[in-house]
Coordinates of N, CA and C in Angstrom, one line a residue:
X1 N 41.9 -39.7 19.6 CA 42.5 -38.2 18.8 C 41.5 -38.2 17.5
X2 N 41.1 -36.8 17.5 CA 40.2 -36.7 16.3 C 40.3 -35.0 16.1
X3 N 40.4 -34.7 14.5 CA 40.2 -33.5 14.3 C 38.8 -33.0 14.8
X4 N 38.7 -31.8 15.2 CA 37.0 -31.4 15.1 C 36.9 -30.4 14.0
X5 N 35.9 -30.0 13.8 CA 35.2 -29.0 12.5 C 35.6 -27.6 13.3
X6 N 36.5 -26.8 12.7 CA 36.9 -25.6 13.2 C 36.0 -24.7 12.3
X7 N 36.0 -24.9 11.0 CA 35.1 -23.6 10.5 C 34.6 -24.4 8.6
X8 N 33.9 -23.8 8.5 CA 33.4 -24.1 7.2 C 33.8 -22.8 6.4
X9 N 34.5 -23.1 5.1 CA 35.1 -21.8 4.3 C 34.5 -21.8 3.3
X10 N 34.6 -20.1 2.8 CA 34.1 -19.9 1.6 C 35.2 -19.4 0.9
X11 N 35.7 -20.0 -0.3 CA 36.7 -19.1 -1.3 C 36.1 -17.6 -1.9
X12 N 36.4 -16.8 -1.5 CA 35.5 -15.4 -1.8 C 36.3 -14.4 -2.9
X13 N 35.6 -13.9 -3.5 CA 36.2 -12.9 -4.2 C 36.3 -11.5 -3.6
X14 N 35.4 -11.3 -2.5 CA 35.6 -10.2 -2.0 C 35.1 -10.8 -0.5
X15 N 36.2 -11.1 0.2 CA 36.2 -11.9 1.6 C 35.3 -11.3 2.8
X16 N 35.7 -9.7 2.8 CA 35.1 -8.8 4.1 C 33.5 -8.7 3.6
X17 N 33.5 -8.5 2.6 CA 32.0 -8.1 2.0 C 31.0 -9.4 2.5
X18 N 31.4 -10.3 1.8 CA 30.8 -11.7 2.1 C 30.6 -11.9 3.6
X19 N 31.8 -11.7 4.3 CA 31.4 -11.9 5.9 C 30.3 -10.8 6.5
X20 N 30.3 -9.8 5.9 CA 29.5 -9.0 6.3 C 28.0 -9.3 6.1
X21 N 27.9 -9.9 4.7 CA 26.4 -10.5 4.3 C 26.0 -11.3 5.2
X22 N 27.0 -12.4 5.4 CA 26.6 -13.7 6.2 C 26.6 -13.3 7.7
X23 N 27.1 -12.5 8.1 CA 27.1 -12.1 9.6 C 25.6 -11.5 9.5
X24 N 25.1 -10.5 9.0 CA 23.8 -10.0 8.5 C 22.6 -11.1 8.7
X25 N 23.0 -11.9 7.8 CA 21.9 -12.8 7.5 C 21.7 -13.8 8.9
X26 N 22.9 -14.3 9.5 CA 22.6 -15.3 10.5 C 22.8 -14.5 11.9
X27 N 23.1 -13.1 11.9 CA 23.3 -12.6 13.3 C 24.3 -13.1 14.0
X28 N 25.6 -13.4 13.2 CA 26.7 -13.9 13.9 C 27.6 -12.7 14.2
X29 N 28.6 -12.6 15.0 CA 29.7 -11.6 15.1 C 30.7 -12.1 14.5
X30 N 31.5 -11.0 13.8 CA 32.7 -10.8 13.1 C 33.8 -11.3 14.2
X31 N 35.3 -12.1 13.9 CA 36.2 -12.4 14.7 C 37.3 -12.1 13.8
X32 N 38.4 -12.4 14.6 CA 39.6 -12.1 13.9 C 40.0 -13.4 13.2
X33 N 40.6 -13.5 11.7 CA 40.7 -14.9 11.4 C 42.2 -15.4 11.8
X34 N 42.5 -16.4 11.7 CA 43.9 -16.9 12.2 C 44.6 -16.8 11.0
X35 N 44.2 -16.5 10.0 CA 45.3 -15.8 8.7 C 44.6 -15.0 8.0
X36 N 44.8 -14.7 6.5 CA 44.1 -14.1 5.8 C 42.7 -14.4 5.7
X37 N 42.0 -12.9 5.4 CA 40.3 -13.4 5.1 C 39.7 -12.9 6.6
X38 N 38.0 -13.3 6.6 CA 37.5 -12.7 7.5 C 36.9 -14.0 8.1
X39 N 36.3 -13.7 9.2 CA 35.4 -14.9 9.8 C 34.4 -14.6 10.8
X40 N 33.1 -15.4 10.7 CA 32.0 -15.1 12.0 C 32.1 -16.6 12.8
X41 N 31.6 -15.9 13.8 CA 31.0 -17.4 14.6 C 29.8 -16.9 15.3
X42 N 29.1 -18.0 15.7 CA 27.6 -17.9 16.4 C 27.9 -17.3 17.7
X43 N 26.8 -16.6 18.0 CA 27.0 -15.6 19.4 C 27.2 -16.5 20.6
X44 N 27.1 -17.6 20.6 CA 27.5 -18.5 21.6 C 29.0 -19.3 21.8
X45 N 29.5 -19.0 20.7 CA 30.9 -19.5 20.4 C 30.8 -20.7 20.1
X46 N 29.8 -21.6 20.3 CA 29.8 -23.3 20.1 C 29.8 -23.4 18.5
X47 N 30.1 -24.5 18.1 CA 29.8 -25.2 16.9 C 31.3 -24.6 16.1
X48 N 30.6 -24.4 14.6 CA 32.0 -24.0 13.6 C 31.8 -22.5 13.6
X49 N 32.8 -22.1 13.0 CA 33.0 -20.6 12.2 C 32.7 -20.9 10.9
X50 N 32.8 -19.6 10.1 CA 32.4 -19.4 8.8 C 33.5 -18.5 8.5
X51 N 34.3 -18.9 7.8 CA 35.7 -18.3 7.3 C 35.5 -17.9 5.8
X52 N 35.9 -16.7 5.3 CA 36.1 -15.9 4.1 C 37.3 -15.8 3.5
X53 N 37.9 -16.6 2.5 CA 39.2 -16.6 2.4 C 39.4 -16.0 0.9
X54 N 40.2 -15.1 0.6 CA 40.5 -14.6 -0.6 C 40.8 -15.4 -1.7
X55 N 40.2 -15.3 -3.0 CA 40.4 -16.4 -4.1 C 39.7 -15.4 -5.3
X56 N 40.6 -15.6 -6.4 CA 40.0 -14.9 -7.5 C 39.5 -16.1 -8.6
X57 N 39.8 -17.2 -8.4 CA 39.3 -17.9 -9.0 C 37.5 -18.1 -9.5
X58 N 37.0 -17.9 -10.6 CA 35.9 -17.7 -10.9 C 34.9 -19.0 -10.7
X59 N 33.5 -18.4 -10.4 CA 32.8 -19.7 -10.1 C 32.2 -20.7 -11.2
X60 N 32.6 -21.6 -11.1 CA 32.2 -22.6 -12.5 C 31.0 -23.8 -11.9
X61 N 30.0 -23.4 -12.5 CA 29.2 -24.3 -12.1 C 28.4 -24.1 -10.7
X62 N 27.3 -25.1 -10.4 CA 26.8 -25.0 -9.1 C 27.6 -25.6 -7.9
X63 N 27.8 -25.0 -6.7 CA 28.6 -25.5 -5.8 C 28.3 -27.0 -5.4
X64 N 29.2 -27.5 -4.9 CA 29.0 -29.0 -4.5 C 28.3 -29.0 -3.0
X65 N 28.3 -27.8 -2.3 CA 27.8 -27.9 -0.9 C 27.0 -26.6 -0.6
X66 N 26.1 -26.4 0.3 CA 25.4 -25.1 0.3 C 24.6 -25.2 1.5
X67 N 24.4 -24.2 2.2 CA 23.5 -24.2 3.7 C 22.2 -24.2 3.2
X68 N 21.1 -25.2 4.4 CA 19.8 -25.0 4.3 C 19.8 -24.3 5.7
X69 N 18.8 -23.4 5.5 CA 18.6 -22.5 6.9 C 17.2 -22.6 7.3
X70 N 16.9 -22.8 8.4 CA 15.7 -23.2 8.9 C 14.7 -22.0 9.3
X71 N 13.3 -22.1 9.4 CA 12.3 -21.4 9.4 C 11.3 -22.1 10.6
X72 N 10.9 -21.1 11.7 CA 10.3 -21.8 12.7 C 8.6 -21.5 12.3
X73 N 8.6 -20.7 11.1 CA 7.0 -20.4 10.7 C 7.1 -19.7 9.4
X74 N 6.1 -19.9 8.6 CA 6.1 -19.1 7.2 C 6.5 -17.6 7.4
X75 N 6.2 -17.2 8.5 CA 6.4 -15.6 8.7 C 8.1 -15.3 8.9
X76 N 8.6 -16.3 9.6 CA 10.0 -16.3 9.9 C 11.0 -16.5 8.4
X77 N 10.1 -17.4 7.7 CA 10.9 -17.8 6.5 C 10.6 -16.6 5.6
X78 N 9.7 -15.9 5.5 CA 9.4 -14.6 4.8 C 10.7 -13.4 5.2
X79 N 10.7 -13.4 6.3 CA 11.6 -12.3 7.0 C 13.0 -12.9 6.6
X80 N 13.4 -14.1 6.8 CA 14.8 -14.4 6.4 C 14.9 -13.8 4.9
X81 N 14.0 -14.4 4.0 CA 14.4 -14.0 2.7 C 14.4 -12.6 2.4
X82 N 13.5 -11.8 3.0 CA 13.4 -10.4 2.9 C 14.9 -9.7 3.2
X83 N 15.6 -10.3 4.8 CA 16.6 -9.9 5.0 C 17.7 -10.2 3.8
X84 N 17.5 -11.5 3.5 CA 18.8 -11.8 2.2 C 19.0 -11.0 1.3
X85 N 17.5 -10.5 0.7 CA 17.5 -9.5 -0.5 C 17.9 -8.1 -0.1
X86 N 17.7 -7.8 1.2 CA 18.2 -6.5 1.3 C 19.5 -6.3 1.3
X87 N 20.1 -7.3 2.1 CA 21.8 -7.7 2.3 C 22.4 -7.6 1.0
X88 N 22.0 -7.9 0.2 CA 22.4 -8.1 -1.3 C 22.4 -9.4 -1.9
X89 N 21.7 -10.1 -1.6 CA 21.1 -11.6 -2.2 C 20.3 -11.4 -3.1
X90 N 20.0 -12.7 -3.6 CA 19.1 -12.8 -5.0 C 18.4 -14.2 -5.1
X91 N 17.2 -14.1 -5.7 CA 16.7 -15.4 -6.0 C 17.4 -16.0 -7.2
X92 N 17.4 -17.3 -7.2 CA 17.9 -17.9 -8.4 C 17.3 -19.1 -9.0
X93 N 17.2 -19.8 -9.9 CA 16.8 -21.1 -10.1 C 17.6 -22.3 -10.5
X94 N 17.4 -23.2 -9.9 CA 18.4 -24.3 -9.7 C 17.6 -25.6 -10.3
X95 N 16.3 -25.3 -10.8 CA 15.7 -26.5 -11.5 C 14.5 -26.9 -9.9
X96 N 14.3 -25.9 -9.2 CA 13.6 -26.2 -8.0 C 12.0 -26.4 -8.9
X97 N 11.0 -27.0 -8.0 CA 9.7 -27.2 -8.7 C 8.9 -26.1 -8.3
X98 N 7.6 -25.6 -8.9 CA 6.9 -24.4 -8.4 C 6.3 -25.0 -7.0
X99 N 6.0 -26.3 -6.9 CA 5.3 -26.6 -5.8 C 6.2 -26.7 -4.3
X100 N 7.3 -26.6 -4.7 CA 8.6 -26.9 -3.3 C 8.3 -25.6 -2.7
X101 N 8.3 -25.8 -1.3 CA 8.3 -24.6 -0.2 C 9.6 -24.2 0.0
X102 N 10.4 -24.9 -0.1 CA 11.8 -24.0 0.0 C 12.2 -22.9 -0.8
X103 N 12.8 -21.6 -0.6 CA 13.3 -20.9 -1.3 C 14.8 -20.8 -1.5
X104 N 15.1 -20.9 -2.7 CA 16.5 -20.8 -3.2 C 17.2 -19.6 -3.6
X105 N 18.0 -19.1 -3.0 CA 18.7 -18.0 -3.3 C 20.2 -18.3 -3.2
X106 N 20.8 -16.9 -3.6 CA 22.1 -16.8 -3.7 C 23.0 -15.5 -3.0
X107 N 24.0 -15.6 -2.5 CA 24.5 -14.6 -1.8 C 25.4 -13.9 -2.9
X108 N 25.8 -12.6 -2.7 CA 26.6 -11.6 -3.2 C 27.6 -12.2 -4.3
X109 N 28.2 -13.4 -3.7 CA 29.2 -13.9 -4.4 C 28.9 -15.3 -5.3
X110 N 27.3 -15.3 -5.6 CA 26.7 -16.4 -6.2 C 26.7 -17.8 -5.5
X111 N 27.0 -17.9 -4.3 CA 26.8 -19.2 -3.5 C 25.6 -19.6 -3.2
X112 N 25.0 -20.7 -3.6 CA 23.5 -20.8 -3.5 C 23.6 -21.3 -2.1
X113 N 22.2 -21.3 -1.6 CA 21.5 -21.6 -0.5 C 20.2 -21.7 -0.2
X114 N 19.7 -22.4 0.5 CA 18.3 -22.5 0.6 C 17.5 -22.0 2.1
X115 N 16.3 -21.3 2.1 CA 15.7 -20.9 3.1 C 14.5 -22.3 3.4
X116 N 14.6 -23.0 3.9 CA 13.7 -24.1 4.2 C 12.4 -23.8 4.8
X117 N 11.2 -24.5 4.2 CA 9.8 -23.8 4.9 C 10.2 -24.5 6.3
X118 N 8.7 -24.1 7.2 CA 8.8 -24.4 8.5 C 8.0 -25.5 8.5
X119 N 8.3 -26.4 9.6 CA 7.7 -27.8 9.8 C 8.6 -28.9 9.3
X120 N 9.7 -28.6 8.8 CA 10.7 -29.6 8.0 C 11.2 -30.7 9.4
X121 N 10.8 -31.7 9.4 CA 11.1 -32.6 10.5 C 12.6 -33.1 10.5
X122 N 13.3 -33.3 9.3 CA 14.5 -33.9 9.3 C 15.6 -32.5 9.9
X123 N 15.1 -31.5 9.9 CA 16.2 -30.4 10.5 C 15.5 -29.6 11.8
X124 N 14.7 -30.3 12.3 CA 14.2 -30.0 13.7 C 15.3 -29.8 14.8
X125 N 15.4 -28.8 15.3 CA 16.4 -28.6 16.8 C 17.6 -28.7 16.2
X126 N 18.1 -28.5 15.1 CA 19.3 -28.3 14.5 C 20.0 -26.9 14.7
X127 N 19.2 -25.5 14.7 CA 19.5 -24.4 14.7 C 19.1 -23.8 13.5
X128 N 19.7 -22.5 13.2 CA 19.3 -21.9 12.1 C 20.1 -22.3 10.7
X129 N 21.2 -22.6 10.9 CA 21.9 -23.3 9.8 C 21.4 -24.9 10.1
X130 N 20.5 -25.4 9.7 CA 19.9 -26.9 9.8 C 20.8 -27.9 9.3
X131 N 21.4 -27.4 8.0 CA 22.3 -28.4 7.3 C 23.5 -27.7 6.5
X132 N 24.4 -28.4 6.1 CA 25.6 -28.1 5.1 C 25.0 -29.1 4.3
X133 N 24.4 -28.9 2.9 CA 23.8 -30.1 2.2 C 24.9 -30.4 1.1
X134 N 25.4 -31.5 0.9 CA 26.6 -31.8 0.0 C 25.9 -32.6 -0.9
X135 N 26.5 -32.6 -2.5 CA 26.5 -33.4 -3.5 C 27.5 -34.5 -3.4
X136 N 27.4 -35.6 -2.9 CA 28.4 -36.6 -2.7 C 27.8 -37.9 -2.4
X137 N 28.7 -39.0 -2.2 CA 28.4 -40.4 -2.4 C 28.1 -40.9 -0.9
X138 N 27.8 -42.1 -0.9 CA 27.2 -42.8 0.3 C 28.8 -42.9 1.1
X139 N 29.9 -43.3 0.3 CA 31.3 -43.6 0.8 C 31.5 -42.4 1.4
X140 N 31.5 -41.1 1.1 CA 32.1 -39.9 1.4 C 31.4 -39.7 2.8
X141 N 30.0 -40.0 2.8 CA 29.3 -39.5 4.0 C 29.8 -40.5 5.2
X142 N 30.0 -41.9 4.9 CA 30.8 -42.9 5.9 C 32.3 -42.2 6.3
X143 N 33.1 -41.9 5.3 CA 34.0 -41.3 5.7 C 34.3 -39.9 6.7
X144 N 33.3 -39.1 6.3 CA 33.2 -37.8 7.1 C 32.5 -38.2 8.7
X145 N 31.7 -39.4 8.8 CA 31.4 -39.9 10.2 C 32.3 -40.5 10.7
X146 N 33.4 -41.4 10.0 CA 34.7 -41.6 11.2 C 35.7 -40.5 11.3
X147 N 35.8 -39.6 10.2 CA 36.8 -38.4 10.2 C 36.5 -37.8 11.5
X148 N 35.1 -37.5 11.7 CA 34.9 -36.2 12.5 C 34.6 -37.0 14.1
X149 N 34.1 -38.6 13.9 CA 33.7 -39.2 14.7 C 31.9 -38.6 15.2
X150 N 31.5 -38.0 13.9 CA 30.0 -37.8 14.3 C 29.2 -39.0 14.0
X151 N 28.0 -39.1 14.6 CA 27.3 -40.4 14.2 C 26.4 -40.2 12.9
X152 N 26.2 -41.3 12.1 CA 25.3 -41.4 11.1 C 23.8 -40.9 11.7
X153 N 23.1 -40.1 11.4 CA 21.7 -39.7 11.6 C 20.8 -40.1 10.5
X154 N 21.1 -40.5 9.5 CA 20.5 -41.0 8.1 C 21.2 -41.8 7.4
X155 N 20.8 -42.8 6.7 CA 21.4 -43.9 5.8 C 20.6 -44.6 5.3
X156 N 20.1 -43.9 4.1 CA 18.8 -44.6 3.4 C 19.0 -44.6 1.7
X157 N 18.7 -45.3 1.0 CA 18.9 -44.9 -0.1 C 20.1 -44.4 -1.0
X158 N 21.1 -44.7 -0.3 CA 22.5 -44.3 -0.5 C 22.7 -42.7 -0.2
X159 N 21.5 -42.1 0.5 CA 22.1 -40.6 1.3 C 22.3 -40.9 2.6
X160 N 23.2 -39.9 3.0 CA 23.7 -40.1 4.5 C 23.6 -38.7 4.9
X161 N 23.6 -38.6 6.3 CA 24.0 -37.5 7.1 C 24.6 -37.6 8.5
X162 N 25.5 -37.0 8.7 CA 25.9 -37.1 10.0 C 25.6 -35.7 11.0
X163 N 25.8 -35.6 12.3 CA 25.3 -34.8 13.1 C 26.5 -34.8 14.5
X164 N 27.1 -34.0 15.0 CA 27.8 -33.9 16.2 C 26.8 -34.5 17.3
X165 N 27.8 -35.4 18.0 CA 26.9 -35.6 19.5 C 26.4 -34.9 20.1
X166 N 26.9 -33.2 20.0 CA 26.2 -32.3 20.6 C 25.3 -31.8 20.1
X167 N 24.7 -32.4 18.9 CA 23.7 -31.7 18.1 C 24.0 -30.4 17.0
X168 N 23.2 -29.6 16.9 CA 23.8 -28.6 15.9 C 23.4 -28.9 14.2
X169 N 24.1 -28.3 13.6 CA 24.1 -28.6 12.5 C 24.1 -29.9 11.6
X170 N 23.7 -30.5 10.9 CA 23.8 -31.7 10.2 C 24.7 -31.4 9.0
X171 N 25.5 -32.4 8.5 CA 26.1 -32.5 7.1 C 25.2 -33.5 6.6
X172 N 25.0 -33.5 5.1 CA 24.4 -34.5 4.4 C 24.6 -34.5 3.0
X173 N 24.5 -35.8 2.5 CA 25.0 -36.0 1.2 C 24.0 -36.7 0.3
X174 N 23.5 -36.2 -0.9 CA 22.3 -36.9 -1.6 C 22.7 -38.0 -2.2
X175 N 23.9 -38.4 -2.3 CA 24.0 -39.8 -3.1 C 23.7 -39.5 -4.7
X176 N 23.9 -40.8 -5.2 CA 24.2 -40.7 -6.6 C 22.8 -40.0 -7.3
X177 N 23.2 -39.4 -8.8 CA 24.0 -39.2 -9.4 C 24.7 -37.9 -8.8
X178 N 26.2 -38.2 -8.6 CA 26.9 -37.1 -8.1 C 27.6 -36.4 -9.4
X179 N 27.3 -35.1 -9.6 CA 27.6 -34.2 -10.5 C 29.4 -34.3 -10.4
X180 N 29.9 -34.4 -11.9 CA 31.4 -34.3 -11.8 C 31.8 -32.8 -11.4
X181 N 32.9 -33.0 -10.6 CA 33.6 -31.9 -10.1 C 34.3 -30.9 -11.2
X182 N 34.0 -29.7 -10.8 CA 34.7 -28.9 -12.1 C 35.5 -27.7 -11.2
X183 N 36.9 -28.0 -11.1 CA 37.6 -27.0 -10.6 C 37.7 -27.2 -8.9
X184 N 38.4 -26.2 -8.5 CA 38.5 -26.3 -7.0 C 37.0 -25.8 -6.1
X185 N 36.9 -26.4 -5.4 CA 35.3 -26.3 -4.7 C 35.5 -24.9 -3.7
X186 N 34.6 -24.2 -3.7 CA 34.3 -22.9 -3.3 C 34.1 -22.9 -1.8
X187 N 33.3 -24.0 -1.3 CA 33.2 -24.3 0.1 C 34.0 -25.7 0.4
X188 N 34.7 -25.6 1.6 CA 35.5 -26.5 2.1 C 35.4 -26.6 3.7
X189 N 35.9 -27.7 4.2 CA 35.9 -27.8 5.6 C 37.4 -27.6 6.4
X190 N 37.4 -27.1 7.2 CA 38.6 -26.7 8.0 C 38.5 -27.6 9.3
X191 N 39.6 -28.3 9.3 CA 39.6 -29.4 10.5 C 40.8 -28.7 11.4
X192 N 40.6 -28.9 12.8 CA 41.4 -28.5 13.8 C 41.9 -29.8 14.6
X193 N 43.2 -29.9 14.8 CA 43.7 -31.1 15.7 C 43.8 -30.5 17.2
X194 N 43.2 -31.1 18.1 CA 43.5 -30.6 19.5 C 44.9 -30.5 20.1
X195 N 45.2 -29.5 20.7 CA 46.6 -29.1 21.4 C 47.1 -30.4 22.0
X196 N 48.4 -30.5 21.8 CA 49.5 -31.5 22.3 C 49.0 -32.7 21.5
X197 N 48.2 -33.2 20.3 CA 48.0 -34.1 20.2 C 49.0 -34.5 18.4
X198 N 49.3 -35.6 18.3 CA 50.3 -36.1 17.2 C 49.8 -35.7 15.8
X199 N 50.2 -34.5 15.2 CA 49.8 -34.5 13.8 C 50.2 -35.3 12.5
X200 N 51.1 -36.1 12.8 CA 51.3 -37.0 11.9 C 50.6 -38.4 12.0
X201 N 50.1 -38.6 13.1 CA 49.1 -39.8 13.5 C 47.9 -39.3 13.0
X202 N 47.4 -38.2 13.2 CA 46.0 -38.0 12.6 C 46.2 -37.6 10.9
X203 N 46.8 -37.2 10.4 CA 47.1 -37.5 8.9 C 47.0 -38.7 8.6
X204 N 47.6 -39.5 9.0 CA 47.8 -40.8 8.5 C 46.3 -41.6 8.8
X205 N 45.8 -41.2 10.2 CA 44.4 -41.8 10.3 C 43.7 -41.5 9.0
X206 N 43.2 -40.0 8.8 CA 42.4 -39.7 7.6 C 42.7 -40.5 6.3
X207 N 44.3 -40.5 6.2 CA 44.4 -41.4 4.9 C 44.0 -42.9 5.1
X208 N 44.1 -43.5 6.2 CA 43.7 -44.8 6.3 C 42.2 -44.7 6.0
X209 N 41.4 -43.9 6.3 CA 39.9 -43.7 6.1 C 39.4 -43.6 4.7
X210 N 40.3 -43.3 4.0 CA 40.2 -42.7 2.3 C 40.6 -41.6 2.0
X211 N 41.0 -40.8 2.6 CA 41.6 -39.3 2.4 C 43.1 -39.4 1.9
X212 N 43.1 -38.4 0.7 CA 44.6 -38.5 0.1 C 44.9 -37.0 0.4
X213 N 46.5 -36.7 0.4 CA 47.2 -35.4 0.5 C 47.1 -34.7 -0.8
X214 N 46.7 -33.6 -0.5 CA 46.6 -32.6 -1.9 C 48.0 -31.8 -2.4
X215 N 49.1 -31.7 -1.2 CA 49.9 -31.1 -1.6 C 51.4 -32.2 -1.9
X216 N 51.2 -33.5 -2.8 CA 52.3 -34.1 -3.2 C 52.7 -35.1 -2.2
X217 N 52.3 -35.0 -0.8 CA 52.6 -35.9 0.2 C 53.7 -35.7 0.7
X218 N 54.6 -34.6 0.8 CA 55.9 -34.6 1.2 C 56.1 -34.9 2.9
X219 N 56.3 -33.8 3.6 CA 56.5 -34.1 4.9 C 54.9 -33.6 5.6
X220 N 55.1 -33.8 7.1 CA 53.9 -33.7 7.9 C 53.3 -32.5 7.5
X221 N 53.9 -31.5 7.2 CA 53.5 -30.0 7.4 C 53.2 -29.5 5.8
X222 N 52.2 -28.6 5.9 CA 51.7 -28.3 4.5 C 52.5 -26.9 4.1
X223 N 52.1 -25.9 3.3 CA 53.0 -24.9 2.6 C 53.2 -24.0 3.7
X224 N 52.6 -23.7 4.7 CA 52.6 -22.7 5.7 C 53.4 -23.3 7.0
X225 N 53.6 -24.7 6.9 CA 54.0 -25.1 8.2 C 53.1 -25.3 9.0
X226 N 51.8 -25.3 9.2 CA 50.7 -25.4 9.7 C 49.5 -25.9 9.3
X227 N 49.6 -26.4 8.3 CA 48.3 -27.1 7.9 C 48.5 -28.1 6.7
X228 N 47.8 -29.0 6.6 CA 48.0 -30.2 5.5 C 46.8 -30.1 4.6
X229 N 46.7 -29.7 3.5 CA 45.9 -29.9 2.4 C 45.4 -31.3 2.1
X230 N 44.3 -31.7 2.1 CA 43.6 -32.9 1.9 C 42.5 -33.1 0.9
X231 N 42.4 -34.4 0.4 CA 40.7 -34.6 -0.6 C 40.4 -35.8 0.1
X232 N 39.1 -35.4 0.4 CA 38.4 -36.8 0.6 C 38.0 -37.8 -0.4
X233 N 37.3 -38.8 0.0 CA 37.3 -39.9 -1.0 C 36.3 -39.4 -2.3
X234 N 35.4 -38.4 -2.3 CA 34.8 -37.5 -3.6 C 35.8 -36.7 -4.2
X235 N 37.0 -36.5 -3.9 CA 37.9 -35.4 -4.3 C 37.6 -34.2 -3.9
X236 N 36.8 -33.9 -2.8 CA 36.6 -32.4 -2.1 C 37.8 -32.2 -1.3
X237 N 37.9 -30.8 -1.4 CA 39.4 -30.5 -0.7 C 38.8 -30.3 1.1
X238 N 39.6 -30.2 1.6 CA 39.7 -30.0 3.2 C 40.8 -29.6 3.6
X239 N 41.2 -29.0 4.7 CA 42.5 -29.0 5.1 C 42.5 -29.3 6.8
X240 N 43.8 -29.8 7.1 CA 43.8 -30.3 8.6 C 45.0 -29.2 9.0
X241 N 44.3 -28.2 10.2 CA 45.3 -27.5 10.8 C 45.7 -27.9 12.2
X242 N 47.0 -27.5 12.6 CA 47.5 -27.6 14.1 C 46.4 -26.6 14.9
X243 N 46.4 -26.7 16.0 CA 45.7 -26.2 17.3 C 46.0 -24.5 17.1
X244 N 45.3 -23.6 17.0 CA 45.2 -22.4 16.9 C 44.8 -21.6 18.2

């Protein structure tokens, strides 16, 4: 029994606007969300959704996670950047060097992401969203490998990466130094338990792997009766939902 990755979630000041932006960038279709907010999914409905949830919390510092978008050619990289700018994104400086070939951008809500240069071997074959690149420890990479039962595809110099056995987007962690966490993360993972599986058992499994409950640990159910808010070993928020 294992929860699967249902969605990568953004806390957003204007969820519907941000959903339209990312739908335009990625070419993903809009879908009805299971609760408040907006959502998009890939055309083939495989992999994870991206959800945009209402939040008025201000952005404080650089996000702990961002998307790396892939490019098949220099021309495609240029077209992606142009599309981002046309849809309301912008160039930003996060300390990248002039000789680096990836392009660093921000969406209309200020969330950072990169458009990676063509020929990047690490992201070959992953799809348009090559990676969810995270600031995190080796320990948290090991945790998520066990939590999702995704194998490690990189484990070197305290940098880790995992990928679904079915392929697709990788999740990566850059290792130390890990920047201190300031406030609630804007991006977080939304896990879903398969139908007819025991929820309390799964929450207990995640705790045994190093997660903690973020709701004070009451009963098995969260604030809406269908979710448990949790923290991974690096203190990053995630939620476990019943089957939807």
